[in-house]
PDB file of C-alpha atoms in Angstrom:
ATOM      1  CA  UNK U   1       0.000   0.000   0.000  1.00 75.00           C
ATOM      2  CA  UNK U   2       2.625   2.632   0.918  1.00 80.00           C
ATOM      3  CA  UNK U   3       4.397   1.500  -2.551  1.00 80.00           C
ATOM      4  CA  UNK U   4       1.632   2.568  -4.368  1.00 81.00           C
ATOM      5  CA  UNK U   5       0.915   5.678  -2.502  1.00 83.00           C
ATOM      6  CA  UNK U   6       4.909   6.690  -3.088  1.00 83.00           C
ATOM      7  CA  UNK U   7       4.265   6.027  -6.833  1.00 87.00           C
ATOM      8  CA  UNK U   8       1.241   7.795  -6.830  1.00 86.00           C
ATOM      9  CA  UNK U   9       2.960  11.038  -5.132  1.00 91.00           C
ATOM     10  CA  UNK U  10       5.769  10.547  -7.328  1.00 92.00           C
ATOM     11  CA  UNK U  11       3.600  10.758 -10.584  1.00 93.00           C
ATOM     12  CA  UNK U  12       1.831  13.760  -9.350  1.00 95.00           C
ATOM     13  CA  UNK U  13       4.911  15.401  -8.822  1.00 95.00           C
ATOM     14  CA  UNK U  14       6.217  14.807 -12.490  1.00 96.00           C
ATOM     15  CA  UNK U  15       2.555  16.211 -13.812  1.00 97.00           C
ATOM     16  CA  UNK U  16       2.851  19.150 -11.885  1.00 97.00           C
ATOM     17  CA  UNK U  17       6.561  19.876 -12.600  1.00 97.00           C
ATOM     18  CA  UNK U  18       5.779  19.302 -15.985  1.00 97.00           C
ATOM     19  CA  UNK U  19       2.967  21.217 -15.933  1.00 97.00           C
ATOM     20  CA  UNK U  20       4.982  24.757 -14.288  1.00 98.00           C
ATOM     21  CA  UNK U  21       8.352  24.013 -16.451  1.00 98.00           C
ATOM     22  CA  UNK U  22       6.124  23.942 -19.782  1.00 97.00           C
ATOM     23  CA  UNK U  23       4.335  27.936 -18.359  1.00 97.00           C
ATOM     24  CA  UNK U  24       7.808  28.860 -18.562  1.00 97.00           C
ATOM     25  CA  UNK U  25       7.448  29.307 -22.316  1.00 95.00           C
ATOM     26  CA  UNK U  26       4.958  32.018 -21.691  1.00 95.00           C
ATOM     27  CA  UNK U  27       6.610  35.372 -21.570  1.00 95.00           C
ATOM     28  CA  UNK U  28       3.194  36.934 -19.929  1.00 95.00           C
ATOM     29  CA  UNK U  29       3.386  34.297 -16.742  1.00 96.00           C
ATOM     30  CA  UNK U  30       7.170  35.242 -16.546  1.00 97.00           C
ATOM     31  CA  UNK U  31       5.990  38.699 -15.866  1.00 96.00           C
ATOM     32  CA  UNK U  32       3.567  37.942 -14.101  1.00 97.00           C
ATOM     33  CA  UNK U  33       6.169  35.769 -11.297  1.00 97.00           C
ATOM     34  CA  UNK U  34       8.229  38.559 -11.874  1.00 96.00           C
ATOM     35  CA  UNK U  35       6.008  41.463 -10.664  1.00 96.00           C
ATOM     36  CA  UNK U  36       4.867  39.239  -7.653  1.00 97.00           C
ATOM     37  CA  UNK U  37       9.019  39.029  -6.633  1.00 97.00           C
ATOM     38  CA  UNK U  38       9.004  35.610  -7.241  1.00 97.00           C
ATOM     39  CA  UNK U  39      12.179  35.994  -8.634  1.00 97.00           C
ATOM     40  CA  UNK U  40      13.723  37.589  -5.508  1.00 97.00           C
ATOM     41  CA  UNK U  41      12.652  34.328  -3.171  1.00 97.00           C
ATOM     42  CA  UNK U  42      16.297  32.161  -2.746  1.00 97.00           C
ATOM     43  CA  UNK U  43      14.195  29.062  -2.164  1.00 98.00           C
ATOM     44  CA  UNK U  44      11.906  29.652  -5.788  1.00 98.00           C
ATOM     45  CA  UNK U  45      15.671  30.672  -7.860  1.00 98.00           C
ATOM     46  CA  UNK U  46      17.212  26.886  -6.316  1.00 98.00           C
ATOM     47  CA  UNK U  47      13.600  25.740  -7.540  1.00 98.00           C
ATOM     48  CA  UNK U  48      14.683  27.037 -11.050  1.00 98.00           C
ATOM     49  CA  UNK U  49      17.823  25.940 -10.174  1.00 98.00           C
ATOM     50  CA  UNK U  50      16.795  22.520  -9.283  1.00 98.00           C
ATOM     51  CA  UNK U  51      14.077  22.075 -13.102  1.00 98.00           C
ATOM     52  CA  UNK U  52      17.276  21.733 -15.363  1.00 97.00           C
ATOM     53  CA  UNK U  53      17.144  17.931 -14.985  1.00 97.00           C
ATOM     54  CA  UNK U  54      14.028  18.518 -17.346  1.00 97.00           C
ATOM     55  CA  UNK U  55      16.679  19.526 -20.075  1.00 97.00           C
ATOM     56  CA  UNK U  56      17.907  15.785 -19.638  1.00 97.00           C
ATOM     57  CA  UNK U  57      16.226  13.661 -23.194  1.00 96.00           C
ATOM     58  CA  UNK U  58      14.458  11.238 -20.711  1.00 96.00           C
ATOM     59  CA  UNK U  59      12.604  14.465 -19.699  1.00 96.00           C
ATOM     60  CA  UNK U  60      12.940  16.799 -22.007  1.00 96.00           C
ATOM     61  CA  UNK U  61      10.842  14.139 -24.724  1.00 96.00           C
ATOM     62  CA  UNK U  62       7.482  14.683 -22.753  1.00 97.00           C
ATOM     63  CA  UNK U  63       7.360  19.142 -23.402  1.00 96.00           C
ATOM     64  CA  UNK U  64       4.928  20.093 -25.370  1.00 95.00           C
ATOM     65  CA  UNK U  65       6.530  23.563 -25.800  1.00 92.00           C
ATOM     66  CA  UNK U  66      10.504  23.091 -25.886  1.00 91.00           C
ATOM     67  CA  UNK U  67      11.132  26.628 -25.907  1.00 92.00           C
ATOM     68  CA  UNK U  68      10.426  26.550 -22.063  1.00 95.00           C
ATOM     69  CA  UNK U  69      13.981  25.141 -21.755  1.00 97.00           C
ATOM     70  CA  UNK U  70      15.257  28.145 -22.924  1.00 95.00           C
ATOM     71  CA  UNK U  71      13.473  30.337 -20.685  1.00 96.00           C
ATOM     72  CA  UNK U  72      14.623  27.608 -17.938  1.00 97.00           C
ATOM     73  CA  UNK U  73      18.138  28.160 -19.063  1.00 97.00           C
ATOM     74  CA  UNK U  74      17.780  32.127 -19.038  1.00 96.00           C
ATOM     75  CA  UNK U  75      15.972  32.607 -15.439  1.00 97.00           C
ATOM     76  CA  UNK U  76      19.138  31.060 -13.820  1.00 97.00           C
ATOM     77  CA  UNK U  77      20.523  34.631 -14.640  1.00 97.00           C
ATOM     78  CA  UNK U  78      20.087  36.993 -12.503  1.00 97.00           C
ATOM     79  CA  UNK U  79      19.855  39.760 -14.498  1.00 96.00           C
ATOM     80  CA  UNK U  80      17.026  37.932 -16.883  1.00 95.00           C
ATOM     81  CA  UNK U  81      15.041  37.698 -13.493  1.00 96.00           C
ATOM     82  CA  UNK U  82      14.732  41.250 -12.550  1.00 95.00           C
ATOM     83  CA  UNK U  83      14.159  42.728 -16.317  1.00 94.00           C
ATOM     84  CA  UNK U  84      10.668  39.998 -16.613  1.00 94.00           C
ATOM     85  CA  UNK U  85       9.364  42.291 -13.737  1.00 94.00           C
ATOM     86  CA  UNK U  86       9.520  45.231 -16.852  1.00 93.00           C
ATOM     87  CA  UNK U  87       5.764  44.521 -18.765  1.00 91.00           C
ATOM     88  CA  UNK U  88       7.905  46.825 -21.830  1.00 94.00           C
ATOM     89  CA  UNK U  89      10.591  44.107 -22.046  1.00 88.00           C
ATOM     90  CA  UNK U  90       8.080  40.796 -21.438  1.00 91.00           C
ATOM     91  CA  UNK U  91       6.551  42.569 -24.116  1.00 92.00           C
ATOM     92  CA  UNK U  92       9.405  42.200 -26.745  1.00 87.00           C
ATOM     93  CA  UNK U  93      10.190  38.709 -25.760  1.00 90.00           C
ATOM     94  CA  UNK U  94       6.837  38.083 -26.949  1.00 89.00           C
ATOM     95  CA  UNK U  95       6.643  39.679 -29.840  1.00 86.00           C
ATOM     96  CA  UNK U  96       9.854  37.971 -30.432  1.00 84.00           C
ATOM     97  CA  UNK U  97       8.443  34.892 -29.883  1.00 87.00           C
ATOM     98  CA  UNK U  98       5.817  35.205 -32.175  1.00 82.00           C
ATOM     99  CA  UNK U  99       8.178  36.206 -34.714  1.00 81.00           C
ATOM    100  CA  UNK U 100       9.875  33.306 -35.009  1.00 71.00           C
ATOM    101  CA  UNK U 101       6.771  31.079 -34.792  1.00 68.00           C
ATOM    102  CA  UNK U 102       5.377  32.721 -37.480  1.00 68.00           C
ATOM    103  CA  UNK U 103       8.775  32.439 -39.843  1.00 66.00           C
ATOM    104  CA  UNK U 104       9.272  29.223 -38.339  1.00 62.00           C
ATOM    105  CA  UNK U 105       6.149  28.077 -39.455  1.00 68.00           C
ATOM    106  CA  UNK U 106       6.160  29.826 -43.051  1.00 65.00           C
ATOM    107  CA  UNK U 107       9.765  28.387 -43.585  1.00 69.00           C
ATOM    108  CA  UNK U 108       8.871  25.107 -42.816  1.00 65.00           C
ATOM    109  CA  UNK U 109       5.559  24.855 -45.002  1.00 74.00           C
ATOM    110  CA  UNK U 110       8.122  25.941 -47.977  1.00 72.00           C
ATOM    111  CA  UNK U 111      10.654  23.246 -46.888  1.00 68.00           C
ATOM    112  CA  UNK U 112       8.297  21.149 -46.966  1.00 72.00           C
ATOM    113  CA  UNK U 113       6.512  21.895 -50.215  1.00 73.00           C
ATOM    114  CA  UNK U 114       9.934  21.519 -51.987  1.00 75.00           C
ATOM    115  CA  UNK U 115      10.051  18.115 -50.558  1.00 76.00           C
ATOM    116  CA  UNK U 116       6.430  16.732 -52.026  1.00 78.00           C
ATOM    117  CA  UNK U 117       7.073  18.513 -55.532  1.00 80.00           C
ATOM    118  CA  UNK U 118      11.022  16.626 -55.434  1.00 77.00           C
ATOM    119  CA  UNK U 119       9.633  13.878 -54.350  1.00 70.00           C
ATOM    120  CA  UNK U 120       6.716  13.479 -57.470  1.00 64.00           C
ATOM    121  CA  UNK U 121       7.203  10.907 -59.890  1.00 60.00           C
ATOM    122  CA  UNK U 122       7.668  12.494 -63.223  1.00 54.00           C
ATOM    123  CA  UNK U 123       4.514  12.129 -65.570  1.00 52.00           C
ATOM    124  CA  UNK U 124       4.955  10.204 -68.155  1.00 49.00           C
ATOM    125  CA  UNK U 125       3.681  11.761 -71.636  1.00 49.00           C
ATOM    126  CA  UNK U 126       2.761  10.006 -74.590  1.00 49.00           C
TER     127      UNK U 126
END
Protein backbone atom coordinates (compact mmCIF):
# COMPACT_ATOMS: atom_id res chain seq x y z
CA UNK A 1 0.00 0.00 0.00
CA UNK A 2 2.63 2.63 0.92
CA UNK A 3 4.40 1.50 -2.55
CA UNK A 4 1.63 2.57 -4.37
CA UNK A 5 0.92 5.68 -2.50
CA UNK A 6 4.91 6.69 -3.09
CA UNK A 7 4.26 6.03 -6.83
CA UNK A 8 1.24 7.80 -6.83
CA UNK A 9 2.96 11.04 -5.13
CA UNK A 10 5.77 10.55 -7.33
CA UNK A 11 3.60 10.76 -10.58
CA UNK A 12 1.83 13.76 -9.35
CA UNK A 13 4.91 15.40 -8.82
CA UNK A 14 6.22 14.81 -12.49
CA UNK A 15 2.56 16.21 -13.81
CA UNK A 16 2.85 19.15 -11.89
CA UNK A 17 6.56 19.88 -12.60
CA UNK A 18 5.78 19.30 -15.99
CA UNK A 19 2.97 21.22 -15.93
CA UNK A 20 4.98 24.76 -14.29
CA UNK A 21 8.35 24.01 -16.45
CA UNK A 22 6.12 23.94 -19.78
CA UNK A 23 4.34 27.94 -18.36
CA UNK A 24 7.81 28.86 -18.56
CA UNK A 25 7.45 29.31 -22.32
CA UNK A 26 4.96 32.02 -21.69
CA UNK A 27 6.61 35.37 -21.57
CA UNK A 28 3.19 36.93 -19.93
CA UNK A 29 3.39 34.30 -16.74
CA UNK A 30 7.17 35.24 -16.55
CA UNK A 31 5.99 38.70 -15.87
CA UNK A 32 3.57 37.94 -14.10
CA UNK A 33 6.17 35.77 -11.30
CA UNK A 34 8.23 38.56 -11.87
CA UNK A 35 6.01 41.46 -10.66
CA UNK A 36 4.87 39.24 -7.65
CA UNK A 37 9.02 39.03 -6.63
CA UNK A 38 9.00 35.61 -7.24
CA UNK A 39 12.18 35.99 -8.63
CA UNK A 40 13.72 37.59 -5.51
CA UNK A 41 12.65 34.33 -3.17
CA UNK A 42 16.30 32.16 -2.75
CA UNK A 43 14.20 29.06 -2.16
CA UNK A 44 11.91 29.65 -5.79
CA UNK A 45 15.67 30.67 -7.86
CA UNK A 46 17.21 26.89 -6.32
CA UNK A 47 13.60 25.74 -7.54
CA UNK A 48 14.68 27.04 -11.05
CA UNK A 49 17.82 25.94 -10.17
CA UNK A 50 16.80 22.52 -9.28
CA UNK A 51 14.08 22.07 -13.10
CA UNK A 52 17.28 21.73 -15.36
CA UNK A 53 17.14 17.93 -14.98
CA UNK A 54 14.03 18.52 -17.35
CA UNK A 55 16.68 19.53 -20.07
CA UNK A 56 17.91 15.79 -19.64
CA UNK A 57 16.23 13.66 -23.19
CA UNK A 58 14.46 11.24 -20.71
CA UNK A 59 12.60 14.47 -19.70
CA UNK A 60 12.94 16.80 -22.01
CA UNK A 61 10.84 14.14 -24.72
CA UNK A 62 7.48 14.68 -22.75
CA UNK A 63 7.36 19.14 -23.40
CA UNK A 64 4.93 20.09 -25.37
CA UNK A 65 6.53 23.56 -25.80
CA UNK A 66 10.50 23.09 -25.89
CA UNK A 67 11.13 26.63 -25.91
CA UNK A 68 10.43 26.55 -22.06
CA UNK A 69 13.98 25.14 -21.76
CA UNK A 70 15.26 28.15 -22.92
CA UNK A 71 13.47 30.34 -20.68
CA UNK A 72 14.62 27.61 -17.94
CA UNK A 73 18.14 28.16 -19.06
CA UNK A 74 17.78 32.13 -19.04
CA UNK A 75 15.97 32.61 -15.44
CA UNK A 76 19.14 31.06 -13.82
CA UNK A 77 20.52 34.63 -14.64
CA UNK A 78 20.09 36.99 -12.50
CA UNK A 79 19.86 39.76 -14.50
CA UNK A 80 17.03 37.93 -16.88
CA UNK A 81 15.04 37.70 -13.49
CA UNK A 82 14.73 41.25 -12.55
CA UNK A 83 14.16 42.73 -16.32
CA UNK A 84 10.67 40.00 -16.61
CA UNK A 85 9.36 42.29 -13.74
CA UNK A 86 9.52 45.23 -16.85
CA UNK A 87 5.76 44.52 -18.76
CA UNK A 88 7.91 46.83 -21.83
CA UNK A 89 10.59 44.11 -22.05
CA UNK A 90 8.08 40.80 -21.44
CA UNK A 91 6.55 42.57 -24.12
CA UNK A 92 9.41 42.20 -26.74
CA UNK A 93 10.19 38.71 -25.76
CA UNK A 94 6.84 38.08 -26.95
CA UNK A 95 6.64 39.68 -29.84
CA UNK A 96 9.85 37.97 -30.43
CA UNK A 97 8.44 34.89 -29.88
CA UNK A 98 5.82 35.20 -32.18
CA UNK A 99 8.18 36.21 -34.71
CA UNK A 100 9.88 33.31 -35.01
CA UNK A 101 6.77 31.08 -34.79
CA UNK A 102 5.38 32.72 -37.48
CA UNK A 103 8.78 32.44 -39.84
CA UNK A 104 9.27 29.22 -38.34
CA UNK A 105 6.15 28.08 -39.46
CA UNK A 106 6.16 29.83 -43.05
CA UNK A 107 9.77 28.39 -43.58
CA UNK A 108 8.87 25.11 -42.82
CA UNK A 109 5.56 24.86 -45.00
CA UNK A 110 8.12 25.94 -47.98
CA UNK A 111 10.65 23.25 -46.89
CA UNK A 112 8.30 21.15 -46.97
CA UNK A 113 6.51 21.90 -50.22
CA UNK A 114 9.93 21.52 -51.99
CA UNK A 115 10.05 18.11 -50.56
CA UNK A 116 6.43 16.73 -52.03
CA UNK A 117 7.07 18.51 -55.53
CA UNK A 118 11.02 16.63 -55.43
CA UNK A 119 9.63 13.88 -54.35
CA UNK A 120 6.72 13.48 -57.47
CA UNK A 121 7.20 10.91 -59.89
CA UNK A 122 7.67 12.49 -63.22
CA UNK A 123 4.51 12.13 -65.57
CA UNK A 124 4.96 10.20 -68.15
CA UNK A 125 3.68 11.76 -71.64
CA UNK A 126 2.76 10.01 -74.59
Amino acid sequence: MALKAQEDSEKYRFQVELEFVQCLANPQYLNFLGQRGYFKEKEFVNYLAYLQYWKRQEYAKYLKYPQCLHFLDLLQSEHFRRELANTQCTKYIEDQQLLHWHHYTKKRMQFQHQIMSHSKPAASSK
